[in-house]
Amino acid sequence: MDDHDFLTGTRTGYDRTAGRYAERFHTHLDDKPLDRAMLGAFAELVAATDNKQVIDVGCGTGATTKILHDHGVEAFGIDLSPKMIDHAQRLNPDLTFEVGSMTNLAIPDASVGGVCAWYSIIHIPDGHLDRVFDEFVRVLAPGGMALLAFQVGDQPRVLEEAFGQQIELTFFRRQPDDIIRRLERTGLRRYAELVREPANDGFESTPQAYLIAQKS
C-alpha cells in the first residue's frame, strides 16, 4: 500500500471487520491488569489537573474510553472507522464518539488535559508520526498528559485477512526509545514507561509498551 493511502486502508479494514472485532475484543482488557493500571494511572493524573477532558484517539469500540471515564475524566473518542464508531456508541451509549483522524484533530488548541492513543499509532507510518505527535501537543493544555500503547519491535506486520474479510492493515512495531525521542522533540517529556511480555492469548507475539508523557 502506498504510504499516503494508509488512512483509507486503515478505515476500510476496520469498517469491514467492525462487528466481529467488537465481539472479540471489546472486553479484551478484562484479563489485562497491567494495561488497566496504566489507563487508570493516566486518568487519575489528568483528573488531578484543571482540565479533565481526554480525547481517546483511535478509540475503536470505546473500551478504553469507558475505562477512562470510570476513572473520573471527561473522556470522548474518535476513530477513522464510521462502523467502529457505531459500535462504540452502541456499547457505550452515555459517552460521545465521532469519526475523525489523529492526523488532523478537529478540536481547538490547548483544549484537552489528556490524549490517549491506545494501540492507534500502530497504523501510522514513520513519515507521518511526528505530525501526529505535533497534533497531540497542539490540542493538549500546558501540563497535559499523553498515553501511548504499541507493540515493541523493528519490523511491521501486514495483515491481509481478518474475520474472513480481505483487508490490508499494517501494524508498525516500534522501540520505546525511538518513540520517546520523537515525543521529546515535539515537547512531550517522558513521565512513565512500562514494557510487558506478550500475553498468552493467541494474539500477542511481541512485548507491549506503554508510555505516559507530559507537555512541557
XYZ file of C-alpha atoms in Angstrom:
216
model
C 0.000 0.000 0.000
C 1.301 3.460 -0.857
C 2.370 5.414 2.202
C -0.205 8.123 1.524
C -3.103 5.634 1.397
C -2.687 4.419 4.965
C -5.734 6.282 6.274
C -8.008 4.776 3.614
C -6.602 1.291 4.170
C -6.988 1.538 7.938
C -10.541 2.855 7.705
C -11.576 0.189 5.209
C -10.002 -2.634 7.196
C -11.811 -1.743 10.393
C -15.082 -0.981 8.640
C -15.064 -4.477 7.127
C -14.340 -6.224 10.417
C -16.070 -3.915 12.920
C -18.827 -6.315 14.010
C -16.597 -9.324 14.622
C -13.923 -7.104 16.148
C -16.424 -5.749 18.666
C -17.493 -9.279 19.606
C -13.926 -10.485 20.102
C -12.055 -7.502 21.516
C -14.427 -5.139 23.319
C -13.778 -6.942 26.631
C -10.135 -7.839 25.936
C -8.871 -5.663 28.795
C -10.813 -7.611 31.419
C -7.886 -10.003 31.923
C -5.050 -7.483 31.462
C -4.434 -5.858 34.874
C -1.242 -4.020 33.889
C -2.943 -2.436 30.889
C -5.869 -1.299 33.024
C -3.449 0.020 35.654
C -1.737 2.262 33.088
C -5.091 3.560 31.876
C -6.199 4.190 35.447
C -2.976 5.943 36.424
C -3.142 8.145 33.337
C -6.766 9.069 34.040
C -6.002 9.922 37.665
C -3.085 12.131 36.610
C -5.372 14.042 34.258
C -8.210 14.170 36.801
C -5.885 15.920 39.248
C -5.420 18.861 36.853
C -7.697 21.770 35.948
C -8.626 20.221 32.587
C -10.292 16.812 32.826
C -11.096 16.495 29.111
C -9.477 13.454 27.472
C -9.633 12.574 23.792
C -9.253 8.863 23.048
C -7.822 8.791 19.517
C -8.401 5.599 17.567
C -10.917 4.586 20.214
C -12.261 1.514 18.406
C -15.263 0.154 20.302
C -14.770 2.619 23.153
C -13.466 0.101 25.704
C -10.634 2.406 26.765
C -12.892 5.460 26.614
C -15.193 3.823 29.162
C -12.317 2.879 31.479
C -11.001 6.446 31.376
C -14.477 7.818 32.048
C -14.908 5.495 35.018
C -11.677 6.872 36.496
C -13.064 10.384 36.699
C -12.157 12.156 33.458
C -14.437 13.526 30.749
C -13.430 11.116 28.003
C -14.655 11.164 24.414
C -13.499 9.078 21.462
C -12.647 9.478 17.802
C -11.898 6.811 15.235
C -11.306 6.688 11.486
C -13.880 3.932 11.007
C -17.534 5.002 10.980
C -18.624 1.433 11.681
C -16.334 1.179 14.700
C -17.831 4.428 15.951
C -21.310 2.934 15.520
C -20.326 0.020 17.768
C -18.628 2.338 20.269
C -21.826 4.368 20.598
C -23.959 1.235 20.865
C -21.760 -0.279 23.568
C -21.279 2.995 25.468
C -24.483 4.993 24.944
C -23.646 7.581 27.611
C -20.334 8.605 26.032
C -19.534 10.752 22.994
C -17.857 9.404 19.859
C -17.081 10.958 16.485
C -15.423 9.953 13.237
C -12.040 11.655 12.910
C -8.311 11.293 12.360
C -5.423 11.843 14.742
C -3.501 13.379 11.841
C -5.862 16.370 11.886
C -7.846 16.626 15.112
C -10.943 18.795 14.836
C -10.562 20.315 18.308
C -9.102 23.667 19.416
C -5.561 24.319 20.556
C -4.741 23.606 24.233
C -8.285 22.367 24.881
C -7.798 18.936 26.500
C -5.969 17.694 29.563
C -5.168 14.289 28.064
C -4.694 12.407 24.811
C -4.945 8.609 24.829
C -3.585 6.723 21.807
C -4.214 3.110 22.798
C -2.809 0.911 20.039
C -3.655 3.510 17.412
C -0.269 4.965 16.428
C 0.487 1.396 15.311
C -1.180 2.215 11.983
C 0.767 5.450 11.407
C 3.802 5.161 9.072
C 7.089 6.604 10.318
C 6.930 9.516 7.905
C 3.651 10.738 9.430
C 4.300 10.012 13.097
C 5.891 13.347 14.018
C 2.914 15.160 12.504
C 0.611 13.123 14.751
C 2.666 13.967 17.840
C 2.575 17.640 16.832
C -1.220 17.366 16.839
C -1.154 15.848 20.322
C 0.946 18.768 21.573
C -1.300 21.285 19.833
C -4.514 20.106 21.478
C -3.024 19.476 24.944
C -3.259 22.170 27.576
C 0.017 23.126 29.318
C 0.965 20.268 31.638
C -1.406 17.900 29.835
C -0.660 14.186 29.585
C -0.483 11.726 26.691
C -0.750 7.926 26.944
C 0.515 5.700 24.131
C 0.300 1.920 23.766
C 2.046 -0.010 20.999
C 3.781 -3.271 20.135
C 7.560 -3.428 20.513
C 9.628 -4.493 17.507
C 11.525 -3.405 14.437
C 9.550 -4.931 11.566
C 5.955 -4.106 10.622
C 3.291 -6.755 10.295
C 0.924 -6.676 7.325
C -2.453 -8.310 7.824
C -4.325 -9.263 4.649
C -7.227 -11.205 6.185
C -9.187 -10.969 9.411
C -12.510 -12.499 10.468
C -12.955 -13.863 6.955
C -12.583 -10.437 5.334
C -9.902 -9.323 2.894
C -8.115 -6.283 4.323
C -4.765 -4.535 4.130
C -3.706 -3.326 7.559
C -0.123 -2.536 8.518
C 0.909 -2.723 12.175
C 4.066 -0.707 12.829
C 6.053 -2.138 15.731
C 8.470 0.281 17.355
C 11.114 0.650 20.034
C 10.154 2.722 23.107
C 13.387 4.755 22.944
C 12.552 5.912 19.413
C 9.037 6.942 20.436
C 10.401 8.781 23.481
C 12.876 10.714 21.297
C 10.121 11.680 18.884
C 7.844 12.791 21.710
C 10.565 14.890 23.301
C 11.301 16.645 20.011
C 7.674 17.783 19.897
C 7.576 18.943 23.527
C 6.297 15.853 25.350
C 8.670 14.551 28.022
C 8.536 11.006 29.357
C 6.689 10.666 32.654
C 6.322 6.882 32.953
C 7.176 3.795 30.920
C 6.096 0.151 31.118
C 7.020 -2.794 28.882
C 5.450 -6.185 29.490
C 5.870 -9.551 27.830
C 3.210 -10.748 25.352
C 0.106 -12.310 26.841
C -0.574 -15.987 26.174
C -3.810 -15.220 24.357
C -3.024 -16.298 20.820
C -2.881 -12.698 19.545
C 0.160 -11.012 21.074
C 3.564 -12.133 19.801
C 5.830 -9.252 20.868
C 6.361 -7.204 24.041
C 3.835 -4.434 24.648
C 4.868 -0.876 25.542
C 3.010 1.854 27.423
C 4.265 5.425 27.737
C 2.885 8.405 29.612
C 4.329 11.763 28.556
C 3.650 15.294 29.731
C 3.514 18.512 27.737
C 6.336 20.807 28.805
